[in-house]
Short mmCIF file of C-alpha atoms and ligand atoms in Angstrom, two decimals:
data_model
loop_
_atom_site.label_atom_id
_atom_site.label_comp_id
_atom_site.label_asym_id
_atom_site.label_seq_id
_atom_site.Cartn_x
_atom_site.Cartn_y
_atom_site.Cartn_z
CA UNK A 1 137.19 98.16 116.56
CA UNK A 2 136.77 95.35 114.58
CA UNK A 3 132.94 94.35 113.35
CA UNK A 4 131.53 91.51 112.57
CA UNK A 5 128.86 92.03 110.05
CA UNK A 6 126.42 89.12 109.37
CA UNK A 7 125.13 89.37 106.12
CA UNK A 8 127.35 91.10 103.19
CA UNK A 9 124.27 93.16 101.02
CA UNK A 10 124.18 96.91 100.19
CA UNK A 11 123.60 97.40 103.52
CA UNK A 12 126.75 95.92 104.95
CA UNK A 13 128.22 97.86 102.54
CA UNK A 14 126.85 101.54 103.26
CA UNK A 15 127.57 100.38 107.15
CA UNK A 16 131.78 99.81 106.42
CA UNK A 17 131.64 103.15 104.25
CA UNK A 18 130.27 104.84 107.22
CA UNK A 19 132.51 103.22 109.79
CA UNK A 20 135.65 103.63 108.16
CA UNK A 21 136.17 107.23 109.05
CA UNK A 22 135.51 106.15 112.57
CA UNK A 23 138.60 103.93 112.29
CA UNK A 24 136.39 100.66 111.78
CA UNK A 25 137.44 97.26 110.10
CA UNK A 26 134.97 95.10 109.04
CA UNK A 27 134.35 91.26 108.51
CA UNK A 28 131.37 90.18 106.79
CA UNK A 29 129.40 86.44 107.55
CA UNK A 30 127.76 85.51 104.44
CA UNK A 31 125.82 82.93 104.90
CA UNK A 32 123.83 82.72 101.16
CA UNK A 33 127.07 82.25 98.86
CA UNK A 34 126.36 85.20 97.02
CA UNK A 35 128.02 88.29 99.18
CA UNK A 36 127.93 91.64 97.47
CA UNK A 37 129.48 94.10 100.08
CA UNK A 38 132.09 94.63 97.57
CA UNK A 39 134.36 95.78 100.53
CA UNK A 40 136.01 94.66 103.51
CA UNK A 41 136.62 90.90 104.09
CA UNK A 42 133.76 88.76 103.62
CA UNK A 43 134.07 85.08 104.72
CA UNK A 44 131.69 82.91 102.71
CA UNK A 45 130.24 79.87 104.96
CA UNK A 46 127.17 78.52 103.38
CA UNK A 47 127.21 75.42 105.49
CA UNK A 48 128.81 77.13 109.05
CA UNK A 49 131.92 75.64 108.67
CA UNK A 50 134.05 79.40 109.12
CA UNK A 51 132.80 80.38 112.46
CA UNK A 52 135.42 79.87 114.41
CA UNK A 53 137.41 82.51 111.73
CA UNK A 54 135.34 84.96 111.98
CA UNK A 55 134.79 85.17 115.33
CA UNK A 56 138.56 85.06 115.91
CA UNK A 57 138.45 89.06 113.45
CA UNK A 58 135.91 90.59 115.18
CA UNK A 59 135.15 92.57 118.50
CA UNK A 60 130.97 93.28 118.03
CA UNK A 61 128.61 91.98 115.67
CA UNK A 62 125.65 93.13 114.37
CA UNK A 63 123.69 92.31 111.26
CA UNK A 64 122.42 93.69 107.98
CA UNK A 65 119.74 90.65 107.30
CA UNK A 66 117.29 89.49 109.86
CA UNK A 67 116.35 86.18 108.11
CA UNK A 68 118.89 84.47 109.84
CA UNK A 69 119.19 81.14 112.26
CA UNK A 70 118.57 82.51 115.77
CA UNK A 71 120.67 79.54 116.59
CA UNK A 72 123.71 80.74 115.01
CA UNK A 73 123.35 84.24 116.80
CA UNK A 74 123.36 82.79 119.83
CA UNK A 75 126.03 80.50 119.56
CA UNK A 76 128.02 83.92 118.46
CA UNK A 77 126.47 85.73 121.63
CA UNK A 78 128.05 83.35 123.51
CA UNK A 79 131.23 84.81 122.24
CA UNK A 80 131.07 88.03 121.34
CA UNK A 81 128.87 90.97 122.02
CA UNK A 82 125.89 90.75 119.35
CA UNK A 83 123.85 94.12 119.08
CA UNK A 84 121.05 94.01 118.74
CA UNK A 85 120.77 90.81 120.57
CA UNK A 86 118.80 87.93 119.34
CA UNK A 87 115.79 88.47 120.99
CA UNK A 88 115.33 91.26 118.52
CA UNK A 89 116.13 89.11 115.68
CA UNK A 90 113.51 86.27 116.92
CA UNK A 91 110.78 89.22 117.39
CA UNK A 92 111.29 90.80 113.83
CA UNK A 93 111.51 87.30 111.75
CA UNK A 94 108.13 86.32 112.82
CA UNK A 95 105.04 88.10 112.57
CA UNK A 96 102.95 86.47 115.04
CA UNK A 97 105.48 87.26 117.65
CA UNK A 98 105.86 90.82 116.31
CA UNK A 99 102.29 91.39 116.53
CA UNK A 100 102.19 90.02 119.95
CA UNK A 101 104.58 92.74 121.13
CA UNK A 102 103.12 95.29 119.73
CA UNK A 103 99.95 94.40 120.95
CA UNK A 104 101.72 93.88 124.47
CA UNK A 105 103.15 97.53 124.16
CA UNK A 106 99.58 99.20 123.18
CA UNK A 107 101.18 99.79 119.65
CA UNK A 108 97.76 99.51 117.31
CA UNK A 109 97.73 97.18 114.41
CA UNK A 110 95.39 96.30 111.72
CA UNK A 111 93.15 93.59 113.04
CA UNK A 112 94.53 90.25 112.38
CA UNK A 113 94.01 86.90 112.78
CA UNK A 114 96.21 83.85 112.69
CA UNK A 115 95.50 80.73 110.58
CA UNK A 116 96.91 77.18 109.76
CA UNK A 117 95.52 76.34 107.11
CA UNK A 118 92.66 77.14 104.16
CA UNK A 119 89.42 76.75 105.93
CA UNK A 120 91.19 78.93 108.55
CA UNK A 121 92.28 81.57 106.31
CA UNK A 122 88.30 81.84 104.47
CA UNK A 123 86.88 82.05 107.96
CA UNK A 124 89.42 84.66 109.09
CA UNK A 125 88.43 86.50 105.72
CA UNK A 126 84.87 86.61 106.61
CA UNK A 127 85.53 87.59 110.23
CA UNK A 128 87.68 90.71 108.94
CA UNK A 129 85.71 91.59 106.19
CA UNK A 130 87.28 91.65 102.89
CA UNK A 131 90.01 93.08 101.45
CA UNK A 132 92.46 91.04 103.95
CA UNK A 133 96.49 90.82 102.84
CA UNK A 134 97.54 87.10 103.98
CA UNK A 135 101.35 86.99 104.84
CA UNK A 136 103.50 84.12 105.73
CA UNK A 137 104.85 84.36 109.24
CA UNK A 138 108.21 83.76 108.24
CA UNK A 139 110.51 84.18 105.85
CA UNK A 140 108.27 87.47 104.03
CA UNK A 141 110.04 90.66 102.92
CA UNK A 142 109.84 93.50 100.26
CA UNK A 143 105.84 92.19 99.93
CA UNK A 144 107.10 88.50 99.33
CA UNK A 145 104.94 85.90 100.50
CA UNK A 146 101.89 87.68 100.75
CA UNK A 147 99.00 88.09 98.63
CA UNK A 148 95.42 90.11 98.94
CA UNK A 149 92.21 88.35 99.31
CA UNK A 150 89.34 90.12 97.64
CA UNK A 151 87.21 87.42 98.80
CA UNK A 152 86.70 84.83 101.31
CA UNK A 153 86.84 82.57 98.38
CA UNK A 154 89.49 83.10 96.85
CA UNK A 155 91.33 81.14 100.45
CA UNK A 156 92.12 78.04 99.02
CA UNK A 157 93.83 79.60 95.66
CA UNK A 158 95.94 82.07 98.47
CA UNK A 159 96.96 79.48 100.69
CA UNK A 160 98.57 77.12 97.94
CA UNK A 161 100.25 80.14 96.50
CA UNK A 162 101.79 81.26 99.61
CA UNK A 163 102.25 77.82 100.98
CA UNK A 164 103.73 78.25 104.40
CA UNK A 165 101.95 76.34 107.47
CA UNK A 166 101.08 79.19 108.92
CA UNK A 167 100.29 82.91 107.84
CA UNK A 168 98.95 86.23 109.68
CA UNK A 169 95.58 87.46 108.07
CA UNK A 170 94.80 90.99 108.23
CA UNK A 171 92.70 93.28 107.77
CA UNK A 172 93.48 95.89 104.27
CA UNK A 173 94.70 99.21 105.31
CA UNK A 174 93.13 102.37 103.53
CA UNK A 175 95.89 104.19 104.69
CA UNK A 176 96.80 107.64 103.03
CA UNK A 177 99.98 106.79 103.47
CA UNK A 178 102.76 104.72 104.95
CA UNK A 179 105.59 106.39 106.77
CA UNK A 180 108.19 104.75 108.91
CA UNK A 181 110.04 105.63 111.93
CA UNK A 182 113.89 105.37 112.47
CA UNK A 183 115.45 105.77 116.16
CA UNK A 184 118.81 104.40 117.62
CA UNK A 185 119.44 103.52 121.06
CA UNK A 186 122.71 103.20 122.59
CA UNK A 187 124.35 100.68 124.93
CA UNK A 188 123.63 103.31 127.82
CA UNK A 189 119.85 103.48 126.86
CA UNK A 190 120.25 106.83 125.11
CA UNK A 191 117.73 107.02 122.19
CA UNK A 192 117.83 109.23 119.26
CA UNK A 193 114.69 109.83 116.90
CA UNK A 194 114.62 110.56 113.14
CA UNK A 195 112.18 112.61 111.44
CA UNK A 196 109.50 110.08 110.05
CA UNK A 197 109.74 109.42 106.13
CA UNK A 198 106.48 108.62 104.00
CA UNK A 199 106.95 106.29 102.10
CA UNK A 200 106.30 104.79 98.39
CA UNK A 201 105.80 101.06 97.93
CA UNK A 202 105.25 99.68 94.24
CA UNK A 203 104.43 95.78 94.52
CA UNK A 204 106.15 95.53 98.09
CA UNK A 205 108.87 97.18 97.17
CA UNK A 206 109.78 101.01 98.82
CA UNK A 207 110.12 103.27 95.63
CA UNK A 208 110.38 106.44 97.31
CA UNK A 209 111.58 107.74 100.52
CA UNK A 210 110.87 111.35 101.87
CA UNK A 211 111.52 113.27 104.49
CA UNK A 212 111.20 115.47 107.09
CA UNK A 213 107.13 115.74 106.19
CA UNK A 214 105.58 119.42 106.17
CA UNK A 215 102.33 118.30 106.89
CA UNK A 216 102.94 115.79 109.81
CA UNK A 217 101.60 117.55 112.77
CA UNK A 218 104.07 117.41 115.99
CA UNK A 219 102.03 115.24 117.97
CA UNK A 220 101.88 112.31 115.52
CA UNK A 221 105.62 112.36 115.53
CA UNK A 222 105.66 112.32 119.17
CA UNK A 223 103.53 109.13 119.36
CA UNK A 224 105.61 107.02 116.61
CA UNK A 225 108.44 108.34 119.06
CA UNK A 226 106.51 106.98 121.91
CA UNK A 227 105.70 103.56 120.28
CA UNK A 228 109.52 102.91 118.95
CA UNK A 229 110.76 104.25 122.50
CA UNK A 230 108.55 101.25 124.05
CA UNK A 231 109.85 98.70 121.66
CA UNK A 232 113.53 99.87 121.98
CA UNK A 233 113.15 99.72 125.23
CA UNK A 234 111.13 96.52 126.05
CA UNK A 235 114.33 94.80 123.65
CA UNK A 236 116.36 96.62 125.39
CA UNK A 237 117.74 97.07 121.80
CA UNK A 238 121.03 98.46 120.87
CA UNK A 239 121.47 99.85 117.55
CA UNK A 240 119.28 101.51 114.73
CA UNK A 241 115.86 100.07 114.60
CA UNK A 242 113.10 100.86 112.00
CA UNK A 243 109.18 100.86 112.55
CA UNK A 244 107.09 100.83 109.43
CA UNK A 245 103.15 101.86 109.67
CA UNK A 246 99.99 103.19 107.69
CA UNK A 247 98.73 106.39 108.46
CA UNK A 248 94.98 106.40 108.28
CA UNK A 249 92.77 109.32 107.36
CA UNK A 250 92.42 110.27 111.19
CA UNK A 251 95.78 110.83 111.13
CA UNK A 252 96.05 107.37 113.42
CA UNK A 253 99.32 105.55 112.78
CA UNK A 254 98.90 101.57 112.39
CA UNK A 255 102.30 100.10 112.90
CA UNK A 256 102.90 97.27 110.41
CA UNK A 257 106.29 95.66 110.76
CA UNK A 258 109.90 96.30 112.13
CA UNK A 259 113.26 95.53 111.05
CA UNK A 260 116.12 95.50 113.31
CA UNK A 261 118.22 96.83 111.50
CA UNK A 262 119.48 100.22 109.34
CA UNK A 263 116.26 100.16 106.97
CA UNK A 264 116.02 101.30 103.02
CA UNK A 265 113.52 104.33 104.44
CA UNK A 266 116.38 105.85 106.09
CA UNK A 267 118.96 105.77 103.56
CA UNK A 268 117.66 109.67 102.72
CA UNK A 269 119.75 110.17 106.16
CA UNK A 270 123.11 109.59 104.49
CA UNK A 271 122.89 113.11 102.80
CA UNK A 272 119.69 114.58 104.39
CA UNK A 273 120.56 114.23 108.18
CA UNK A 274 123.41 115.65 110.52
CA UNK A 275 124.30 111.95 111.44
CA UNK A 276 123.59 108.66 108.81
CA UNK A 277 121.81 105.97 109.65
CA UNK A 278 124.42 103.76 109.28
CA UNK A 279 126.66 105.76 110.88
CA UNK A 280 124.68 106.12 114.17
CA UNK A 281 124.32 102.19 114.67
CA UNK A 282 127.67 101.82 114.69
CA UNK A 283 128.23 104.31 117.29
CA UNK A 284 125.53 102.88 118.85
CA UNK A 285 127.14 99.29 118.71
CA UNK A 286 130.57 100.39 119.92
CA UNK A 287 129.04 102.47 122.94
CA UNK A 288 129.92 105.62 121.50
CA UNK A 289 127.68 108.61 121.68
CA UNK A 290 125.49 109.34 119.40
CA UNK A 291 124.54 111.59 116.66
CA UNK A 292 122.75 114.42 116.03
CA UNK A 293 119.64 113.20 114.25
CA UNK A 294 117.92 116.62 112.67
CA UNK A 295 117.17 116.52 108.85
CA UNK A 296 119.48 119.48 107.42
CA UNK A 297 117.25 119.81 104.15
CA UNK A 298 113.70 117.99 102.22
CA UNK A 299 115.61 115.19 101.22
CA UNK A 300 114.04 112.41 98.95
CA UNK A 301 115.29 108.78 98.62
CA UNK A 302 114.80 107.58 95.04
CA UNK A 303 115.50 103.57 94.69
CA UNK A 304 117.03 102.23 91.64
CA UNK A 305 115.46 98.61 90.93
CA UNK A 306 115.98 96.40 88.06
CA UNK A 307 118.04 98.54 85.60
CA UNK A 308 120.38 101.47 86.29
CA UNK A 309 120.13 105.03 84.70
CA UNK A 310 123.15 106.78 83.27
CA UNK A 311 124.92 107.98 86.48
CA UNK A 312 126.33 111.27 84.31
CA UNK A 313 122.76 112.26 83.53
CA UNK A 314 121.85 111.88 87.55
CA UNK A 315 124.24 113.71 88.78
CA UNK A 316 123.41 116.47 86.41
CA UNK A 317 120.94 117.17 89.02
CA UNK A 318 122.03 119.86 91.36
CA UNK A 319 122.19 118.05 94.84
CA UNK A 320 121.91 114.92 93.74
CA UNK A 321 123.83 112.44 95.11
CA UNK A 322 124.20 108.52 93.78
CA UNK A 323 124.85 105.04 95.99
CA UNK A 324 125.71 102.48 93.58
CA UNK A 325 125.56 98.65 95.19
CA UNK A 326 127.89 97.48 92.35
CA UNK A 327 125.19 94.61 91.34
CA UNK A 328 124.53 93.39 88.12
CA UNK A 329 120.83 94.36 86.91
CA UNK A 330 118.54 91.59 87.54
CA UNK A 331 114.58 92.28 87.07
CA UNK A 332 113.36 93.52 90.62
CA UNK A 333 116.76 93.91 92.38
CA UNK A 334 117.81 96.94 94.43
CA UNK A 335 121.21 98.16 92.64
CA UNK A 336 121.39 101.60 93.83
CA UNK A 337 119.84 104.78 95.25
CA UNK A 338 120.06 108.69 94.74
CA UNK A 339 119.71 111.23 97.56
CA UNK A 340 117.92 114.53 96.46
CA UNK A 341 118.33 117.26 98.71
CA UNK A 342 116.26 120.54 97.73
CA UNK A 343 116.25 123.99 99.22
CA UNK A 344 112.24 123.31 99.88
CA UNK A 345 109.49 120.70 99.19
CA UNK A 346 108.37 122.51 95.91
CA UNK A 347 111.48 122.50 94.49
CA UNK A 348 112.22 118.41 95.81
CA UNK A 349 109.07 116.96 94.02
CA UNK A 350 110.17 118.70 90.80
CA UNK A 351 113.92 117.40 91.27
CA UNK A 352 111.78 113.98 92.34
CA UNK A 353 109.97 114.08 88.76
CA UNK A 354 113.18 115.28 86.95
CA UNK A 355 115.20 112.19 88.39
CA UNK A 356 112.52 109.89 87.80
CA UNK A 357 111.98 110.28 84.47
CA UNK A 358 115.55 109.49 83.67
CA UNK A 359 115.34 105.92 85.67
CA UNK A 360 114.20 102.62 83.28
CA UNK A 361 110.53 101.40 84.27
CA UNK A 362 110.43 103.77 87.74
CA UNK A 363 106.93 104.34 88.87
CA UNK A 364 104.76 108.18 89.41
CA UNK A 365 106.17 109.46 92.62
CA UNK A 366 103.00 110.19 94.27
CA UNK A 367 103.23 111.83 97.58
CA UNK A 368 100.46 112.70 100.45
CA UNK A 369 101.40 116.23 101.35
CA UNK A 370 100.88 119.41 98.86
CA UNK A 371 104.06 121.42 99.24
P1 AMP B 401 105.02 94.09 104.39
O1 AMP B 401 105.89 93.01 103.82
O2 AMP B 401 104.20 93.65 105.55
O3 AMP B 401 105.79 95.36 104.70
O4 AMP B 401 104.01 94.52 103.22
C1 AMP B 401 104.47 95.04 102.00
C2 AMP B 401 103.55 96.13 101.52
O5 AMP B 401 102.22 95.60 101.30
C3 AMP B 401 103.34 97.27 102.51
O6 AMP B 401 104.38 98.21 102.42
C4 AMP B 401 102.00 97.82 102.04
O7 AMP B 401 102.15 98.61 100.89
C5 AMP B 401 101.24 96.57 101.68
N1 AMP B 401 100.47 96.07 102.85
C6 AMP B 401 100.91 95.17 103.76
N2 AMP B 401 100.00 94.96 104.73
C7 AMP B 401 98.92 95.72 104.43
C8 AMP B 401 97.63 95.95 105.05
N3 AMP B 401 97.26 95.32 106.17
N4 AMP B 401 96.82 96.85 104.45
C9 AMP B 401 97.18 97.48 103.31
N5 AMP B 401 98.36 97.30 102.68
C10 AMP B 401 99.22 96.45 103.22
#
């Protein structure tokens, strides 16, 4: 089979290096003139003029980039089989409609409110009780768009910076930790569920990646594997879908956002787990059964932003395995990551330390559980 790939990131790319043992081709849509797949054909159509071409390659599509025009995924659904379909994509690029389903589904949220504009967002900040994080409904990702309020006050100076017409206000999380939850559903309504990761965000951005957990008790995976069941199933979704929420000290889970899509938290699956990630949506797109899902090993994900390491020194590590995005380094930009995989969790936060000290500017990896 031929896919059709809208968007051409790292993502794209880790989803043709898993399908090409599976006999795959792949055609990327890029639709921001800067592609970086480095692989497989990429058609670059800024202002939708290449449509017609790439349609003409490709037997499914799916996507690596939510931000995208519903419009243009439904003109494309109109011609070829687009998984997930764009209901999904409508859901997951705006938070107010997000929230709504999860609300509909009894999936629990921070509180929030909605607001239109600064008075709205001060009285909203009173109502919730300060801290609040204010987020634009569109558009926000990797913590852009979105600042905290520490008081009601400070409204006017968030809603310039922001400056959207409309953002979601809600309440600040004292989680203990975020985790997020990775499942794939087939075209026959199969669904597979991946350990849950915890996960390590430095100024919006996911640092580090671990999983399975030792001290996540069964029944808290079983609910995350309830509440991405309902969503999967209320989409009727096709394809790998991830969930991201706060653990609180009760051990509640909060879910925060989704992304329809393989996710950055699950890239520990490429090396950790029987079956990828990547490897499992596109079974999942082509209607081909799907993978095993059981972590073989602790596995940690460690990002590489902004600068890259030496990849001799890395892979001095025993078990450690790199994914180079073959970017330039730009200040903030995700250029690579590095799999750990460790016999136990003792020995994977030492090989976590080890590796991090021999990344540029990476933060403490600071983890919840005491191995
Ligand atoms: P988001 O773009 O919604 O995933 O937010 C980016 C990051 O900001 C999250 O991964 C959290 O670290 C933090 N964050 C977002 N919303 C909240 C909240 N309601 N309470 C506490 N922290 C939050």
């Amino acid at each position: 089979m031929n896919i059709g790939v809208l968007g051409a990131g790292q993502l794209g790319r880790m989803l043709a290096l898993a399908g090409y043992p599976l006999g795959n081709r792949f055609t990327f849509l890029d639709t921001t003139g800067k592609p970086s797949a480095g692989i497989g054909e990429v058609i670059i159509d800024p202002d939708n003029q290449h449509l017609a071409e790439f349609l003409a390659n490709v037997d499914v599509v799916t996507y690596e980039f939510e931000h995208l025009p519903v419009t243009l995924v439904r003109e494309i659904e109109k011609h070829k089989p687009v998984y997930p379909g764009s209901r999904a994509i409508e859901v997951c690029q705006n938070r107010v409609e997000e929230k709504a389903l999860f609300d509909r589904l009894n999936i629990p949220t921070p509180a929030y409110r909605v607001v239109q504009s600064a008075e709205q967002l001060e009285a909203a900040a009173r109502e919730l009780g300060c801290p609040v994080v204010a987020k634009s409904v569109t558009e926000g990702y990797d913590g852009k768009s979105q600042t905290v309020l520490k008081a009601p006050e400070q409204a006017r100076e968030a809603w310039a910076s922001i400056n959207h017409t409309q953002l979601i206000v809600e309440a600040f999380v004292d989680f203990v930790r975020e985790v997020s939850m990775i499942a794939v559903r087939g075209r026959d309504g199969e669904v597979k569920f991946y350990p849950m990761a915890e996960n390590q965000h430095v100024d919006g951005i996911l640092r580090y990646s671990i999983a399975p957990l030792p001290d996540l008790a069964a029944a808290v995976q079983q609910t995350a594997d309830n509440y991405i069941r309902a969503l999967l199933d209320e989409l009727d979704y096709v394809g790998v879908l991830a969930l991201e929420l706060f653990q609180t000290r009760d051990g509640k889970l909060l879910a925060n956002e989704m992304a329809p899509r393989v996710h950055n938290s699950g890239h520990w699956t490429m090396n950790g787990a029987v079956t990828s990630q990547f490897e499992n949506h596109l079974r999942a797109v082509q209607g081909l059964p799907l993978g095993e899902t059981q972590a073989i090993a602790p596995t940690c994900m460690v990002n590489v932003i902004g600068r890259e390491p030496q990849s001799a020194e890395v892979l001095q590590l025993e078990n450690a395995h790199l994914h180079r995005y073959d970017k330039s380094e730009r200040a903030g930009r995700k250029l690579a990551h590095i799999n750990l995989v460790a016999k136990n969790h003792a020995e994977l936060l030492k090989k976590v330390q080890t590796c991090a000290a021999l990344l540029p500017d990476a933060p403490a990896p600071v983890f919840h559980f005491v191995p």
